[in-house]
């Protein structure tokens, strides 16, 4: 059973701090990794994707991938109250499929 | 870019009737489209995967005769909930993968279905 695990939270950080969200996956052959943000009552929105080991930065967001340790993380710098949402980690296992395996999500609260 | 629309955004129907939900990729061609369901405070649940011109692949436990999926073109997929019952009330979300992309899925805004 291929799994993606996230701490459900809530993770509370003060405004302006760095929020660190983590995700581990069980399938070592997984190819690509995605972070989505989902506000309550809304659909998921793609924030970042990463395919190679290391860091990938986009504005206030940095995705980090370590395939050897089978984890992927998302850092949010200068957290804002508007960042308060559930963050979903999704893993594409490869082998030509477009399907994802989703984690259950981490709820982030940024305190003003 | 990478915009996916859904219609309607919300619908109320009576028990026993059928409801059709449309999912369109507006600015890209979608190799594959996915249909998810999400109950309040729960995770996304994949219902089925559809590819243009072929039959949808349903996840285990999803009734294919109840949730009819048609993917007639590279930009349109439809989900029809047949003989709807109150337990089918949920948030239905589609996503689409860009034919020229690398496995990213772009989600539509979702359709909230209430069956009375």
Coordinates of N, CA, C and O in Angstrom, one line a residue, chain A residues 23-93:
Chain A
X23 N 6.2 16.0 4.8 CA 5.5 15.0 4.2 C 6.5 13.8 3.9 O 7.6 14.0 3.5
X24 N 6.0 12.6 4.3 CA 6.9 11.4 4.0 C 6.1 10.5 3.1 O 4.8 10.5 3.1
X25 N 6.7 9.7 2.3 CA 6.1 8.8 1.3 C 6.7 7.5 1.4 O 7.9 7.3 1.7
X26 N 6.0 6.4 1.0 CA 6.5 5.1 1.2 C 7.1 4.5 -0.1 O 7.9 3.6 0.0
X27 N 6.6 5.0 -1.2 CA 7.1 4.4 -2.5 C 8.4 5.0 -3.0 O 8.4 6.1 -3.4
X28 N 9.4 4.3 -2.9 CA 10.7 4.8 -3.2 C 10.9 5.2 -4.7 O 11.7 6.0 -5.1
X29 N 10.0 4.6 -5.5 CA 10.1 4.9 -6.9 C 9.3 6.1 -7.4 O 9.2 6.4 -8.5
X30 N 8.7 6.8 -6.4 CA 7.9 8.0 -6.7 C 8.8 9.1 -7.5 O 9.9 9.3 -7.2
X31 N 8.1 9.7 -8.4 CA 8.8 10.6 -9.4 C 8.6 12.0 -9.1 O 9.6 12.8 -9.3
X32 N 7.4 12.4 -8.8 CA 7.2 13.9 -8.7 C 6.3 14.2 -7.5 O 5.5 13.3 -7.1
X33 N 6.4 15.4 -7.0 CA 5.9 15.8 -5.7 C 5.2 17.2 -5.8 O 5.8 18.1 -6.4
X34 N 4.1 17.3 -5.2 CA 3.3 18.5 -5.4 C 2.8 19.0 -4.0 O 2.4 18.2 -3.1
X35 N 2.7 20.3 -3.9 CA 2.1 20.9 -2.7 C 0.9 21.7 -3.2 O 1.0 22.5 -4.1
X36 N -0.2 21.5 -2.5 CA -1.5 22.2 -2.8 C -1.9 22.9 -1.5 O -1.7 22.4 -0.4
X37 N -2.5 24.0 -1.7 CA -3.2 24.8 -0.6 C -4.7 24.7 -0.8 O -5.2 24.9 -1.9
X38 N -5.4 24.4 0.3 CA -6.8 24.3 0.2 C -7.5 25.1 1.3 O -7.3 24.8 2.5
X39 N -8.2 26.2 0.9 CA -8.9 26.9 1.9 C -10.2 26.2 2.2 O -10.7 25.5 1.3
X40 N -10.8 26.4 3.4 CA -12.0 25.7 3.8 C -13.1 26.0 2.8 O -13.4 27.2 2.4
X41 N -13.7 25.0 2.3 CA -14.8 25.1 1.3 C -14.4 25.3 -0.1 O -15.3 25.5 -1.0
X42 N -13.1 25.4 -0.3 CA -12.6 25.6 -1.7 C -11.9 24.4 -2.2 O -11.6 23.5 -1.5
X43 N -11.6 24.4 -3.5 CA -10.8 23.3 -4.1 C -9.3 23.6 -3.9 O -8.9 24.7 -3.7
X44 N -8.5 22.5 -4.1 CA -7.0 22.7 -3.9 C -6.4 23.6 -5.0 O -6.9 23.6 -6.2
X45 N -5.4 24.3 -4.7 CA -4.7 25.2 -5.6 C -3.2 24.8 -5.6 O -2.6 24.6 -4.5
X46 N -2.7 24.5 -6.7 CA -1.3 24.1 -6.8 C -0.3 25.2 -6.4 O -0.4 26.3 -7.0
X47 N 0.5 25.0 -5.5 CA 1.5 26.0 -5.0 C 2.9 25.7 -5.7 O 3.5 26.6 -6.3
X48 N 3.3 24.5 -5.6 CA 4.6 24.1 -6.1 C 4.7 22.7 -6.5 O 4.0 21.8 -5.9
X49 N 5.6 22.4 -7.4 CA 6.0 21.0 -7.6 C 7.5 20.8 -7.7 O 8.2 21.8 -8.0
X50 N 8.0 19.7 -7.4 CA 9.4 19.4 -7.4 C 9.7 18.0 -7.9 O 8.9 17.1 -7.5
X51 N 10.7 17.8 -8.7 CA 11.0 16.5 -9.2 C 12.4 16.0 -8.8 O 12.7 14.8 -8.8
X52 N 13.3 17.0 -8.6 CA 14.7 16.6 -8.3 C 15.0 16.9 -6.8 O 14.5 17.8 -6.2
X53 N 16.0 16.2 -6.3 CA 16.5 16.4 -5.0 C 17.0 17.8 -4.8 O 17.6 18.4 -5.7
X54 N 16.8 18.3 -3.6 CA 17.3 19.7 -3.3 C 16.1 20.6 -3.1 O 15.0 20.2 -2.7
X55 N 16.4 21.9 -3.2 CA 15.4 22.9 -3.0 C 15.0 23.6 -4.2 O 15.7 23.7 -5.2
X56 N 13.7 24.0 -4.2 CA 13.1 24.8 -5.3 C 12.4 26.0 -4.7 O 11.5 25.7 -3.8
X57 N 12.7 27.2 -5.1 CA 12.1 28.4 -4.5 C 11.2 29.1 -5.4 O 11.5 29.2 -6.6
X58 N 10.1 29.6 -4.9 CA 9.2 30.4 -5.7 C 8.6 31.4 -4.8 O 7.7 31.1 -4.0
X59 N 9.1 32.6 -4.8 CA 8.6 33.7 -3.9 C 8.8 33.3 -2.5 O 10.0 33.0 -2.1
X60 N 7.8 33.3 -1.7 CA 7.9 33.0 -0.2 C 7.9 31.5 0.0 O 8.1 31.1 1.2
X61 N 7.8 30.7 -1.0 CA 7.7 29.3 -0.8 C 9.0 28.6 -1.3 O 9.5 28.9 -2.3
X62 N 9.4 27.6 -0.5 CA 10.5 26.7 -0.9 C 10.1 25.3 -0.7 O 9.7 24.9 0.4
X63 N 10.2 24.5 -1.7 CA 10.0 23.0 -1.6 C 11.3 22.3 -1.5 O 12.3 22.7 -2.2
X64 N 11.4 21.4 -0.6 CA 12.6 20.6 -0.4 C 12.3 19.1 -0.6 O 11.4 18.6 -0.1
X65 N 13.2 18.5 -1.4 CA 13.0 17.0 -1.7 C 14.2 16.3 -1.3 O 15.3 16.6 -1.7
X66 N 14.0 15.2 -0.6 CA 15.1 14.3 -0.2 C 14.6 12.9 -0.5 O 13.9 12.2 0.3
X67 N 15.0 12.4 -1.7 CA 14.5 11.0 -2.1 C 15.1 9.9 -1.3 O 14.5 8.9 -1.1
X68 N 16.3 10.1 -0.9 CA 17.0 9.0 -0.1 C 16.2 8.8 1.2 O 16.0 7.7 1.7
X69 N 15.7 9.9 1.8 CA 15.0 9.8 3.1 C 13.5 9.8 2.9 O 12.7 9.7 3.8
X70 N 13.1 9.9 1.6 CA 11.7 9.8 1.3 C 10.8 10.9 2.0 O 9.8 10.5 2.6
X71 N 11.3 12.1 1.9 CA 10.5 13.2 2.5 C 10.5 14.4 1.6 O 11.5 14.6 0.9
X72 N 9.5 15.1 1.7 CA 9.4 16.4 0.9 C 8.8 17.4 1.9 O 7.9 17.1 2.7
X73 N 9.3 18.6 1.9 CA 8.8 19.6 2.8 C 8.5 20.9 2.0 O 8.9 21.1 0.9
X74 N 7.7 21.7 2.7 CA 7.3 23.1 2.2 C 7.6 24.1 3.2 O 7.1 24.0 4.4
X75 N 8.4 25.1 2.9 CA 8.7 26.2 3.8 C 8.0 27.4 3.3 O 8.0 27.7 2.1
X76 N 7.3 28.1 4.2 CA 6.6 29.3 3.9 C 7.3 30.4 4.7 O 7.2 30.4 6.0
X77 N 8.0 31.3 4.0 CA 8.6 32.4 4.8 C 7.7 33.6 5.0 O 6.7 33.8 4.2
X78 N 8.0 34.4 6.0 CA 7.1 35.6 6.3 C 5.6 35.2 6.2 O 4.9 35.8 5.5
X79 N 5.3 34.2 7.0 CA 3.9 33.7 7.0 C 2.9 34.8 7.3 O 3.1 35.7 8.1
X80 N 1.8 34.8 6.5 CA 0.7 35.8 6.7 C -0.6 35.1 7.1 O -0.8 33.9 6.8
X81 N -1.4 35.8 7.8 CA -2.7 35.2 8.2 C -3.5 34.6 7.0 O -4.2 33.6 7.1
X82 N -3.3 35.1 5.8 CA -3.9 34.6 4.6 C -3.3 33.3 4.1 O -3.9 32.6 3.3
X83 N -2.2 32.9 4.7 CA -1.6 31.5 4.5 C -2.3 30.5 5.3 O -2.1 29.3 5.0
X84 N -3.2 30.8 6.2 CA -3.9 29.9 7.0 C -4.8 29.0 6.1 O -5.7 29.6 5.5
X85 N -4.5 27.7 6.1 CA -5.3 26.8 5.1 C -4.8 25.4 5.5 O -3.9 25.2 6.3
X86 N -5.3 24.5 4.7 CA -4.8 23.1 4.8 C -3.9 22.9 3.6 O -4.2 23.2 2.5
X87 N -2.7 22.3 3.9 CA -1.7 22.1 2.8 C -1.6 20.6 2.6 O -1.3 19.8 3.5
X88 N -1.9 20.3 1.3 CA -1.9 18.9 0.9 C -0.6 18.5 0.1 O -0.2 19.2 -0.8
X89 N 0.0 17.4 0.5 CA 1.1 16.9 -0.2 C 0.6 15.8 -1.1 O -0.2 15.0 -0.7
X90 N 1.1 15.8 -2.3 CA 0.6 14.8 -3.3 C 1.9 14.2 -4.0 O 2.8 14.9 -4.3
X91 N 1.8 12.9 -4.2 CA 3.0 12.2 -4.8 C 2.5 11.5 -6.0 O 1.5 10.8 -6.0
X92 N 3.2 11.7 -7.1 CA 2.9 10.9 -8.3 C 3.9 9.7 -8.3 O 5.1 9.9 -8.3
X93 N 3.4 8.5 -8.3 CA 4.3 7.3 -8.2 C 5.1 6.9 -9.5 O 5.9 6.1 -9.4

